[in-house]
mmCIF file of C-alpha atoms in Angstrom:
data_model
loop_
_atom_site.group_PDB
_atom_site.id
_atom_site.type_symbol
_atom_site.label_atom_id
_atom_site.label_comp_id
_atom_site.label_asym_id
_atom_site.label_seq_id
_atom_site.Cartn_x
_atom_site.Cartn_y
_atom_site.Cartn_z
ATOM 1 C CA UNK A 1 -26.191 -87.767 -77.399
ATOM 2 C CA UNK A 2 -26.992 -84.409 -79.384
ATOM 3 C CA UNK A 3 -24.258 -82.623 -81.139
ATOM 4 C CA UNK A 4 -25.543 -79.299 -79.373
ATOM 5 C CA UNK A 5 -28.375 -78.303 -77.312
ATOM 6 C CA UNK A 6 -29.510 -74.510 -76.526
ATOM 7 C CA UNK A 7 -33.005 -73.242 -74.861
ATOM 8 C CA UNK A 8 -35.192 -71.831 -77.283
ATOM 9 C CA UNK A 9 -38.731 -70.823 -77.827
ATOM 10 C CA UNK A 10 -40.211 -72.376 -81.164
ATOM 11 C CA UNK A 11 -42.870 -72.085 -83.292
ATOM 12 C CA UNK A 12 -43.949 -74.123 -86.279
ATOM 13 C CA UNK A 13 -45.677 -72.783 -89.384
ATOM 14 C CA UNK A 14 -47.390 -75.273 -91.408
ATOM 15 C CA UNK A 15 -49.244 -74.800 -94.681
ATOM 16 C CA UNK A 16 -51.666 -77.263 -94.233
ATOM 17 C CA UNK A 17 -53.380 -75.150 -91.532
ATOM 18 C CA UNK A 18 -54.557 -72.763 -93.615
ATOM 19 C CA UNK A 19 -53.209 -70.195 -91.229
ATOM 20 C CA UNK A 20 -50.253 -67.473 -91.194
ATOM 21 C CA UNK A 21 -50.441 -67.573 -87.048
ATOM 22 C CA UNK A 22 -48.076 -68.908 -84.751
ATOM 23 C CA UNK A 23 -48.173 -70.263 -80.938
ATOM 24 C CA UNK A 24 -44.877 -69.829 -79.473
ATOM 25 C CA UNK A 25 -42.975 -72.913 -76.849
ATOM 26 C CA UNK A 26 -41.029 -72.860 -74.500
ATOM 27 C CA UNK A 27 -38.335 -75.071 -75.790
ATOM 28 C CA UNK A 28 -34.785 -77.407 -75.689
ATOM 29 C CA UNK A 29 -33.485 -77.056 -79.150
ATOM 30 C CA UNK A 30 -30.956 -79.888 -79.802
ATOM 31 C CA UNK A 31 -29.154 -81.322 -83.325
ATOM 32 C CA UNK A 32 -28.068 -84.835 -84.388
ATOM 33 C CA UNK A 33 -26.284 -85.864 -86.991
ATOM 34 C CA UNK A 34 -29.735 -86.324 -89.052
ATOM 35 C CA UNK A 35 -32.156 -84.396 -87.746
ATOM 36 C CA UNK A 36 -32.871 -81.350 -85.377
ATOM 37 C CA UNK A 37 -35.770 -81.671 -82.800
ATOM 38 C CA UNK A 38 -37.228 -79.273 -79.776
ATOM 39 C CA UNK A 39 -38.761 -80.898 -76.716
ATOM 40 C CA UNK A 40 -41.556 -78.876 -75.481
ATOM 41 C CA UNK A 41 -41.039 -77.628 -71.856
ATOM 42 C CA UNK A 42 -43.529 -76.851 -69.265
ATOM 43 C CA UNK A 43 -42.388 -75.921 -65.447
ATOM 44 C CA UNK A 44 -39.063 -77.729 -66.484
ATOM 45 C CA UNK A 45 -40.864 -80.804 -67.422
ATOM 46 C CA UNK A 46 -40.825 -82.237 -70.845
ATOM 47 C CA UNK A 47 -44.429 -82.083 -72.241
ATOM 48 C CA UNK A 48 -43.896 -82.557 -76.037
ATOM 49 C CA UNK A 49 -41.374 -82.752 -79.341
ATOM 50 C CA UNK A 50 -41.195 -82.381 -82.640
ATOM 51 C CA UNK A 51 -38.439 -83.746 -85.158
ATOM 52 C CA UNK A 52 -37.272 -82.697 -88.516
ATOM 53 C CA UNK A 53 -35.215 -84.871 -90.398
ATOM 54 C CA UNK A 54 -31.993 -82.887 -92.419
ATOM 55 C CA UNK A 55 -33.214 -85.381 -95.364
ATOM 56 C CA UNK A 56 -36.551 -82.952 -95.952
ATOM 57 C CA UNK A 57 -34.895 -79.468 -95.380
ATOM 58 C CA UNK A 58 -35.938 -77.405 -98.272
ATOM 59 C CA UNK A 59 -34.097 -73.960 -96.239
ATOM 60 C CA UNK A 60 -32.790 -72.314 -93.803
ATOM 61 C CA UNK A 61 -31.830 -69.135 -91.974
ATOM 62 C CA UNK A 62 -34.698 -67.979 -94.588
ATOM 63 C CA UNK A 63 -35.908 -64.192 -93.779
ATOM 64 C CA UNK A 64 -38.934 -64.433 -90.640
ATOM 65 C CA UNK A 65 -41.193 -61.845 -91.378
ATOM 66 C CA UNK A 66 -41.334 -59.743 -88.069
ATOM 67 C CA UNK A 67 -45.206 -59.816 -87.759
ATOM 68 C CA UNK A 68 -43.872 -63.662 -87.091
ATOM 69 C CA UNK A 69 -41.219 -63.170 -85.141
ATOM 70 C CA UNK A 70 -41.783 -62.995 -80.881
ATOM 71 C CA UNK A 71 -39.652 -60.224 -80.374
ATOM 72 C CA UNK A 72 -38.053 -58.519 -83.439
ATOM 73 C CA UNK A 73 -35.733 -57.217 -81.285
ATOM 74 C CA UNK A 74 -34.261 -60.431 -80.960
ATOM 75 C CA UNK A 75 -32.617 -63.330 -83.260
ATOM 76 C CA UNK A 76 -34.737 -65.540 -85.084
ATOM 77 C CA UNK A 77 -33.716 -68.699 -87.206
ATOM 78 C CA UNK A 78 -35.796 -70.379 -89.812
ATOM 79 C CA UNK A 79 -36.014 -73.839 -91.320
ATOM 80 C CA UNK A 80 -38.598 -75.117 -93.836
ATOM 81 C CA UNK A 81 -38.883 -78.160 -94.430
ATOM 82 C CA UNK A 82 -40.910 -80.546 -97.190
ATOM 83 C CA UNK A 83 -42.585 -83.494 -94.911
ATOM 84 C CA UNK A 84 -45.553 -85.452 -95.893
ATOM 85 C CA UNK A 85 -47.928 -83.815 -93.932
ATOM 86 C CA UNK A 86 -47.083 -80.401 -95.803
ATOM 87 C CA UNK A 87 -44.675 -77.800 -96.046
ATOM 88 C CA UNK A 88 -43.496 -76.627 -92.167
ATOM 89 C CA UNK A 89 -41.386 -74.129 -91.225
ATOM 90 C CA UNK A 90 -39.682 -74.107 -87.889
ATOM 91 C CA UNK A 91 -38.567 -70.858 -86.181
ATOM 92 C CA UNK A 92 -36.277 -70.968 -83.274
ATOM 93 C CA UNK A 93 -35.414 -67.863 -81.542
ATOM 94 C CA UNK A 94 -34.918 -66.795 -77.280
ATOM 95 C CA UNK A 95 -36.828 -64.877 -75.038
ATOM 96 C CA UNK A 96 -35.405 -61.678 -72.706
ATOM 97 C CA UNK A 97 -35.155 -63.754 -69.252
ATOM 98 C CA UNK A 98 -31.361 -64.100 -69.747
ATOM 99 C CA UNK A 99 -31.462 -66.141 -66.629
ATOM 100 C CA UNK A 100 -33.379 -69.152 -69.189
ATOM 101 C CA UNK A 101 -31.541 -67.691 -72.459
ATOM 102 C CA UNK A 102 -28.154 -67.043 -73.712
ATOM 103 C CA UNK A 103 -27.886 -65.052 -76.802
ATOM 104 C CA UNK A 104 -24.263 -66.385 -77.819
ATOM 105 C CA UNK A 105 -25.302 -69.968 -77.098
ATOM 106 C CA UNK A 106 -28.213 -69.311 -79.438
ATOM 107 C CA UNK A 107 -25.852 -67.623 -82.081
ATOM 108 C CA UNK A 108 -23.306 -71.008 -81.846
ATOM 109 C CA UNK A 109 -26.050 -73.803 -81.730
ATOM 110 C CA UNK A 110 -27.109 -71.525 -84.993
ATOM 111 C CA UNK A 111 -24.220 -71.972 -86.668
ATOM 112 C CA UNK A 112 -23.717 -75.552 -85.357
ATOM 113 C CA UNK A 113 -26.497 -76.109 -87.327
ATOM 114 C CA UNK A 114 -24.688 -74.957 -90.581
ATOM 115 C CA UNK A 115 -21.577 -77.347 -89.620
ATOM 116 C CA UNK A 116 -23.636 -80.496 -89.437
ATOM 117 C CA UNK A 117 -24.769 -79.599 -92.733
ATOM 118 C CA UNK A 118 -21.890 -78.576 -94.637
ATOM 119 C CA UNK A 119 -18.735 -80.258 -93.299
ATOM 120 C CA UNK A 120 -17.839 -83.463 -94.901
ATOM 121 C CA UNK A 121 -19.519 -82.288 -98.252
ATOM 122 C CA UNK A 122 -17.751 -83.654 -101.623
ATOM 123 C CA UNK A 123 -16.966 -81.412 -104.463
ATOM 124 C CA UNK A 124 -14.296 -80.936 -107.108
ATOM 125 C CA UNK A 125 -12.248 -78.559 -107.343
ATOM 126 C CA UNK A 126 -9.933 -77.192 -110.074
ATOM 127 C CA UNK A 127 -7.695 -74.762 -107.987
ATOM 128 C CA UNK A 128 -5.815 -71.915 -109.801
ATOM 129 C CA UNK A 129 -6.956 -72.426 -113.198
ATOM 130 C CA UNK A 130 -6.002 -68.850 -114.116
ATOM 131 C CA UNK A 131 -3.084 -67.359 -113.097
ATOM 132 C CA UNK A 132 -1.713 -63.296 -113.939
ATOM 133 C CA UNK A 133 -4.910 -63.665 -116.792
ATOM 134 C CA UNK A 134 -2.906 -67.065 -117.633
ATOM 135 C CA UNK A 135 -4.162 -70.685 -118.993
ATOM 136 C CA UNK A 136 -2.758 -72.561 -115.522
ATOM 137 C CA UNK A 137 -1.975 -75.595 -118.076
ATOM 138 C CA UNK A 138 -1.085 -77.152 -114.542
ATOM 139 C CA UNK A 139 -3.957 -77.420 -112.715
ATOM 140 C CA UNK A 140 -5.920 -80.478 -112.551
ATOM 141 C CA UNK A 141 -9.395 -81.574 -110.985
ATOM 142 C CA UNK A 142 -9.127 -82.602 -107.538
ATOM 143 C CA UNK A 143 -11.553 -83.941 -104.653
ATOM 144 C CA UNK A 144 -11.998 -82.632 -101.990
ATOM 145 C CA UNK A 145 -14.899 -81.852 -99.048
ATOM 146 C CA UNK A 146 -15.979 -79.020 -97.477
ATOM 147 C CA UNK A 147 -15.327 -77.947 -94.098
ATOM 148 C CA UNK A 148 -16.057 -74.816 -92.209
ATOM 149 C CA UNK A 149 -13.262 -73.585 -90.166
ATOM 150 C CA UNK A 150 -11.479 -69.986 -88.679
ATOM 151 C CA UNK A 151 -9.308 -69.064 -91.451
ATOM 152 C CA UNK A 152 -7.229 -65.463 -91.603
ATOM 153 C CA UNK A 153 -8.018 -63.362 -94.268
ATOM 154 C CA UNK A 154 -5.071 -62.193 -96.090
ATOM 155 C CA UNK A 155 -6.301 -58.756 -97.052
ATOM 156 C CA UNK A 156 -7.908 -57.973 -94.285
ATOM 157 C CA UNK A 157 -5.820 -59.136 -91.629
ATOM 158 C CA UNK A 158 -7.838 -61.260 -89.183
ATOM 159 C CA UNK A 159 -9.256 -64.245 -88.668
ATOM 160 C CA UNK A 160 -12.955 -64.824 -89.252
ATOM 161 C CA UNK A 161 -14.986 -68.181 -89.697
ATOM 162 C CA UNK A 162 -15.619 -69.066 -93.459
ATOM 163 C CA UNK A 163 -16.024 -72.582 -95.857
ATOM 164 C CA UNK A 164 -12.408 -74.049 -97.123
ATOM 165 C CA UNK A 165 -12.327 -76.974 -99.032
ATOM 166 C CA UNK A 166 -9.637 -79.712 -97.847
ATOM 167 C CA UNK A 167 -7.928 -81.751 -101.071
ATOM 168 C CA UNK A 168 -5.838 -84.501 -99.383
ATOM 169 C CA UNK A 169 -5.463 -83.077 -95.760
ATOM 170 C CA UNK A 170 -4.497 -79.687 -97.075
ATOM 171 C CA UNK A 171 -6.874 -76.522 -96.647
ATOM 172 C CA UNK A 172 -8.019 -73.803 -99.527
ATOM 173 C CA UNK A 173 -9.542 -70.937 -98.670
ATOM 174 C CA UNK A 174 -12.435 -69.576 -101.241
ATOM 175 C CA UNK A 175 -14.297 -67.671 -99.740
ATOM 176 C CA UNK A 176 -12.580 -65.537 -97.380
ATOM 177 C CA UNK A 177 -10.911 -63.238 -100.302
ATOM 178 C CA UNK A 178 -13.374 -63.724 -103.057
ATOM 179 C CA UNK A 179 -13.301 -61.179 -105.151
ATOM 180 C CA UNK A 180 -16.048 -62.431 -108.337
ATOM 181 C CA UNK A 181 -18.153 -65.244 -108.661
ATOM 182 C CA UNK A 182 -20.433 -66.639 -111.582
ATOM 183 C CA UNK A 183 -21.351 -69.585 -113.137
ATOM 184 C CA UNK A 184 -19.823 -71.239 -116.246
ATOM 185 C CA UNK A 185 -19.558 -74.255 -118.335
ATOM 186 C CA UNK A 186 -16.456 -75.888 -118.334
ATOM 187 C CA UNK A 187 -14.533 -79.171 -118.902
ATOM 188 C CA UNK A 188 -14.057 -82.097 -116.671
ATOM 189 C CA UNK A 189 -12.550 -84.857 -118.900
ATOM 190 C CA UNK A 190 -14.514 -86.096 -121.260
ATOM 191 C CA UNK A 191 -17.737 -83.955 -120.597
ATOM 192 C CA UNK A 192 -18.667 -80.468 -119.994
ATOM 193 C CA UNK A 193 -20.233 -79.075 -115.908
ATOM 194 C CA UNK A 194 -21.548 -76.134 -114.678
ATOM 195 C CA UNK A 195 -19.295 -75.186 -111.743
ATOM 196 C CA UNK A 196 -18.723 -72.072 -109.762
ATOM 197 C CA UNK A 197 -16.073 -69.591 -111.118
ATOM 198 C CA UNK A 198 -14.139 -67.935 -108.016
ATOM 199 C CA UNK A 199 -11.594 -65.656 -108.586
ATOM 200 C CA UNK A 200 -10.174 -65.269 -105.174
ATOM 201 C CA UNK A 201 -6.506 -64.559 -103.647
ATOM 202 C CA UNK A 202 -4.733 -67.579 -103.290
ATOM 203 C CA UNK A 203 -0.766 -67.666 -102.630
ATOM 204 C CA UNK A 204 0.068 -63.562 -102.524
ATOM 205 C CA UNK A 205 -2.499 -63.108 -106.273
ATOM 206 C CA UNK A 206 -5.490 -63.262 -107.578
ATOM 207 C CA UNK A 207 -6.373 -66.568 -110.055
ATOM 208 C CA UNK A 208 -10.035 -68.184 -110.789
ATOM 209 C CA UNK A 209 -10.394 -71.305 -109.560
ATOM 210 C CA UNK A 210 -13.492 -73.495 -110.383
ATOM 211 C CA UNK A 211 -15.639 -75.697 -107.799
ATOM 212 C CA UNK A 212 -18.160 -77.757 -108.577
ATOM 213 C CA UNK A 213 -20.367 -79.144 -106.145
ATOM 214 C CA UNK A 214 -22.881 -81.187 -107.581
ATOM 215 C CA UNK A 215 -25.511 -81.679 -104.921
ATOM 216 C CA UNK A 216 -28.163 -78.707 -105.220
ATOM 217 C CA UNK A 217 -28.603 -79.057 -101.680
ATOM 218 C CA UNK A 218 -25.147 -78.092 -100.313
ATOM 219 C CA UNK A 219 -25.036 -75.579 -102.893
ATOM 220 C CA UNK A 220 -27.986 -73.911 -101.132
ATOM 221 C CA UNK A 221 -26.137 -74.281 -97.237
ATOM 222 C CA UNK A 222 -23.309 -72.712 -98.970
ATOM 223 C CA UNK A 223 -25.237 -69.919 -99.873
ATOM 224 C CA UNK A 224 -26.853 -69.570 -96.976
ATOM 225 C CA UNK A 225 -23.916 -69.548 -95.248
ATOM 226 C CA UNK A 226 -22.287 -66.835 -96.976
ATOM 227 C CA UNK A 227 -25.263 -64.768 -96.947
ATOM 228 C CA UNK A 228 -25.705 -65.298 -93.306
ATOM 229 C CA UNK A 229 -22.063 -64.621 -91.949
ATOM 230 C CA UNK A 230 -20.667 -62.780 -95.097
ATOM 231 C CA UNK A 231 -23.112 -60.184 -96.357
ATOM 232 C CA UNK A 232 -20.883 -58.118 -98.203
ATOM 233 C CA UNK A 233 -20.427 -60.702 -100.917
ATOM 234 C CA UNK A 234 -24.408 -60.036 -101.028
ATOM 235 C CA UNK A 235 -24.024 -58.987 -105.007
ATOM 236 C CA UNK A 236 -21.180 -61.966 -105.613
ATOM 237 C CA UNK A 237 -23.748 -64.331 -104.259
ATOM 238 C CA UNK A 238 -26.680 -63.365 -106.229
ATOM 239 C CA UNK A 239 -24.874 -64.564 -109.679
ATOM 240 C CA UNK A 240 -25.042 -68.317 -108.436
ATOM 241 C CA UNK A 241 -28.549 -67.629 -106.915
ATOM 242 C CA UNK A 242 -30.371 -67.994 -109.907
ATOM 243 C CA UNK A 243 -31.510 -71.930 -108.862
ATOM 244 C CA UNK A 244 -33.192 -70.663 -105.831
ATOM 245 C CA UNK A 245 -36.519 -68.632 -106.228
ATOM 246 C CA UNK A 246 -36.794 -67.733 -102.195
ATOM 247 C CA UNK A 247 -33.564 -66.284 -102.072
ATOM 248 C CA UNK A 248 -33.626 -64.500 -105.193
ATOM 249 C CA UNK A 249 -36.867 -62.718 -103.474
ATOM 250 C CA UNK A 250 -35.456 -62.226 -100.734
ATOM 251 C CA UNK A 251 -32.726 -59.929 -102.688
ATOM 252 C CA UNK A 252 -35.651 -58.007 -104.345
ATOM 253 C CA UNK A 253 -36.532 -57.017 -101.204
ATOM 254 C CA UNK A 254 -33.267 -55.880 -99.945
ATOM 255 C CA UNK A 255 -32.814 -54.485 -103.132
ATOM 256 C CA UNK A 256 -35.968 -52.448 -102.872
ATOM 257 C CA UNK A 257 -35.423 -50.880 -99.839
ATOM 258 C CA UNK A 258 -31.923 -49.961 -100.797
ATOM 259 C CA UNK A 259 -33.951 -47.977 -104.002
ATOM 260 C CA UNK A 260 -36.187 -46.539 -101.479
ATOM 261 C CA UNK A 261 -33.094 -45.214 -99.637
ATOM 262 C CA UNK A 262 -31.808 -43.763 -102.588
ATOM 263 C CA UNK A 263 -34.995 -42.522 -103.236
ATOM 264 C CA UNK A 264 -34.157 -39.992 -100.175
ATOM 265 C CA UNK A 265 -31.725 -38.290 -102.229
ATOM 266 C CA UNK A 266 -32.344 -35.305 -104.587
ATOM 267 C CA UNK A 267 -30.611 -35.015 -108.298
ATOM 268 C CA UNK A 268 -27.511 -33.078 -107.188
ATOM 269 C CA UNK A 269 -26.654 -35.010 -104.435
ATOM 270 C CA UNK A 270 -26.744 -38.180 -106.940
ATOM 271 C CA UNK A 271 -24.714 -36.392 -109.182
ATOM 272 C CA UNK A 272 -22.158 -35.537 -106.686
ATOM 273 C CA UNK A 273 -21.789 -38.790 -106.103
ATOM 274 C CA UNK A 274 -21.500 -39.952 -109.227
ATOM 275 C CA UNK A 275 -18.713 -37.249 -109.816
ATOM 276 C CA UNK A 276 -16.599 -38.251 -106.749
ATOM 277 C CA UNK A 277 -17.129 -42.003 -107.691
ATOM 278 C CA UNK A 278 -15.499 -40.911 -110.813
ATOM 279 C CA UNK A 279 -12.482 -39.385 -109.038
ATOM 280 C CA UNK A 280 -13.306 -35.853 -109.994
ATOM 281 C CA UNK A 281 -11.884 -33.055 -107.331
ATOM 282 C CA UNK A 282 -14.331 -32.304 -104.204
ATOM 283 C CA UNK A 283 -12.887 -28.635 -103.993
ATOM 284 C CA UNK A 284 -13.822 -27.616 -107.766
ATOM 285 C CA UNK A 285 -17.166 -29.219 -108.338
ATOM 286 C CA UNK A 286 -19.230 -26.264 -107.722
ATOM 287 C CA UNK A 287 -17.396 -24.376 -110.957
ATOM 288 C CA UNK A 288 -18.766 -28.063 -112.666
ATOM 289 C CA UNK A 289 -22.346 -27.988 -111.638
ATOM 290 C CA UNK A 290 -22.727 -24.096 -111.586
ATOM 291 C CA UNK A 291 -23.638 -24.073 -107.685
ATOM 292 C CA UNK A 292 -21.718 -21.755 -105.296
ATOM 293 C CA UNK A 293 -18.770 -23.210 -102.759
ATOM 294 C CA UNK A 294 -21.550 -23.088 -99.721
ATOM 295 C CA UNK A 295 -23.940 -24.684 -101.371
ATOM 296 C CA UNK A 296 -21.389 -27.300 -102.534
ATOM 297 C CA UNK A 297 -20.738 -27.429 -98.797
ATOM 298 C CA UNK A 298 -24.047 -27.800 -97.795
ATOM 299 C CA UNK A 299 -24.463 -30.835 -100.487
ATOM 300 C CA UNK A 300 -21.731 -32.406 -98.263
ATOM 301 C CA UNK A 301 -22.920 -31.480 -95.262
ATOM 302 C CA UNK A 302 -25.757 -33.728 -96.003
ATOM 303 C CA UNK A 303 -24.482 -36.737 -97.683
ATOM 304 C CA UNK A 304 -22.167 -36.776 -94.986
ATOM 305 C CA UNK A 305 -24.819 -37.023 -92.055
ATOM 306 C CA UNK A 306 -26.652 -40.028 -94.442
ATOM 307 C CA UNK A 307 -23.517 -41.698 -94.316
ATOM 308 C CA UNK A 308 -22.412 -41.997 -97.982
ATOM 309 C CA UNK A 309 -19.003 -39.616 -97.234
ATOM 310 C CA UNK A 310 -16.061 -38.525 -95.163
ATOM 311 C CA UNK A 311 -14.450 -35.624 -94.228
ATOM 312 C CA UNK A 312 -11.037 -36.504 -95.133
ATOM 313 C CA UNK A 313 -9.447 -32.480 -94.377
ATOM 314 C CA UNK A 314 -10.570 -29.604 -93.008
ATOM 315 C CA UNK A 315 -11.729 -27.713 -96.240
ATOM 316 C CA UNK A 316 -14.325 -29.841 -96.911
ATOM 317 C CA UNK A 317 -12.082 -33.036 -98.894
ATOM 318 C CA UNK A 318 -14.310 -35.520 -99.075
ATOM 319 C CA UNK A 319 -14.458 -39.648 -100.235
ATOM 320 C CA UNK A 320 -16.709 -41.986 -100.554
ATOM 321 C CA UNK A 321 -17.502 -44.318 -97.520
ATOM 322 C CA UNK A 322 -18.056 -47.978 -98.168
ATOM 323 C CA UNK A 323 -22.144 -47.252 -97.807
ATOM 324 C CA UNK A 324 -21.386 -44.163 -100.379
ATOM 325 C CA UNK A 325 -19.359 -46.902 -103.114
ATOM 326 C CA UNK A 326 -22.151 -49.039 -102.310
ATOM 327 C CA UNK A 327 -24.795 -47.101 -103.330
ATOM 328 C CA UNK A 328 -23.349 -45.103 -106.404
ATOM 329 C CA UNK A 329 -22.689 -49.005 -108.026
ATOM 330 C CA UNK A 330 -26.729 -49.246 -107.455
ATOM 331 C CA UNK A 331 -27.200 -45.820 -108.879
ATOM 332 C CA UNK A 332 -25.078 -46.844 -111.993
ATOM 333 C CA UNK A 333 -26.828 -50.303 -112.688
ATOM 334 C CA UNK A 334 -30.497 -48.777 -112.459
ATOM 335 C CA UNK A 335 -29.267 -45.387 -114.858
ATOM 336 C CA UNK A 336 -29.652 -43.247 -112.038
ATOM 337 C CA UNK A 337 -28.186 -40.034 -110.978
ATOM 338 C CA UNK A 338 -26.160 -40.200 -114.629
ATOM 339 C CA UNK A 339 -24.871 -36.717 -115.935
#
């Protein structure tokens, strides 16, 4: 009996073909415990299938480019996978006819997908190692599995799905308040690992806690995961990302056309951003830069249209959106817009 079912339509890549093309399927998507299969379906009638066994998935939820896709309009999901006949990837995604199709169903059986793969996971974890910039003398190595679960953030205030690990029946949350993540050598009895260092908010403060999960593979879901449900820990992720060539590409890219955007903005406006970033006054930048107060205005008029501020009173007080933060920490990494 399959853990979940959902009507797709499918196409496989495969390298061996010697072709970038697709033919698209009409399709029942459906996941076991092992594998994930479509049976082919023509005037309701089953007329084919393919299987892919979880054993030879190389990725997943990997970017589709859209001259791929059947509708870019529309969700697609992407698996590769490493099989003896060659390197296939399989694309699921739904047509318009929401009569066959149901775009939430799609969205669940996707993240079913991620479930089958990641709960149950071992790791180790070594839970509030640092405490108030403290040795935690206390804390000792523990195992523990992975499970994905609704957990409430505590800083934001609501409930969203994310990856806990359980250690003896009891729950700890990562992910949902991480706040840095890297890599780094450190001790485990007698001998020395390389496990994730998460400093995160855990019992009303922040403390860095350590998890090391040893199997490259779930290290990949777990970074997919994030990265698919949790993309403003985009930069976070990237730190641990180093392992995985496809996804540090896929970054470039991102990161590319978040240059380009910036690219869109002239040398003042960079520099006003820069000095606002810095907490410098929005009414008395003009006397700074040697501009007049309307063309100060004007400045603000336009960053404010692109996004990157907020009119927070009447006499043009402005802040930083989250966009605006965003960008000025790009600015500052690649020496741009610097005064």
């Amino acid at each position: 009996m399959p853990i979940a079912q959902v009507r797709v339509k499918a196409a496989v890549q495969s390298t061996w073909k010697g072709s970038t093309s697709v033919r698209w399927k009409e399709g029942l998507a459906y996941i076991e415990h092992d594998r994930i299969g479509v049976k082919y379906l023509r005037m309701g009638e089953v007329v084919g299938e393919d299987t892919f066994p979880f054993s030879a998935l190389a990725d997943l939820s990997i970017k589709v480019p859209d001259e791929l896709k059947s509708d870019p309009e529309l969700p697609h999901f992407g698996l590769k996978f490493y099989l003896p006949s060659g390197e296939k990837t399989l694309i699921l995604t739904i047509g318009k006819n929401m009569l066959i199709y149901d775009e939430d169903a799609f969205k669940k059986f996707v993240h079913k997908i991620f479930e089958v793969l990641i709960n149950g996971a071992s790791v180790k974890l070594l839970l509030a190692r640092m405490r108030g910039g403290a040795l935690n003398m206390e804390a000792k190595w523990e195992s523990g599995t992975l499970k994905i679960v609704v957990v409430r953030s505590v800083r934001k205030r609501r409930k969203e799905r994310n990856i806990i690990v359980l250690v003896e029946g009891r729950p700890v949350s990562l992910f949902a308040d991480m706040e840095d993540l890297d890599v780094e050598e450190i001790e485990m009895g007698d001998k020395k690992v390389e496990a994730w260092k998460i400093k995160h908010f855990y019992e009303n403060e922040s403390v860095v806690s350590y998890l090391l999960v040893e199997e490259k593979k779930v290290r990949l879901y777990i970074l997919r995961y994030l990265l698919t449900y949790r993309k403003d820990y985009l930069e976070l992720l990237m730190k641990v990302a180093e392992e995985f060539p496809t996804i540090k590409s896929e970054f470039q890219e991102e990161l590319e056309r978040e240059l380009k955007e910036l690219g869109g903005l002239d040398e003042m406006e960079q520099q006003v951003l820069m000095a606002l970033y810095s907490g410098m006054d929005p009414l008395s930048l003009n006397e700074m830069f040697g501009i007049s107060e309307k063309e100060l205005e004007e400045i603000y008029d336009r960053l404010m249209d692109k996004g990157l501020l907020k009119l927070v009173m009447i006499r043009k007080v402005v802040d930083l959106t989250r966009d605006g933060r965003k960008l000025v920490n790009k600015m500052m990494k690649y020496g741009m817009g610097m005064m």
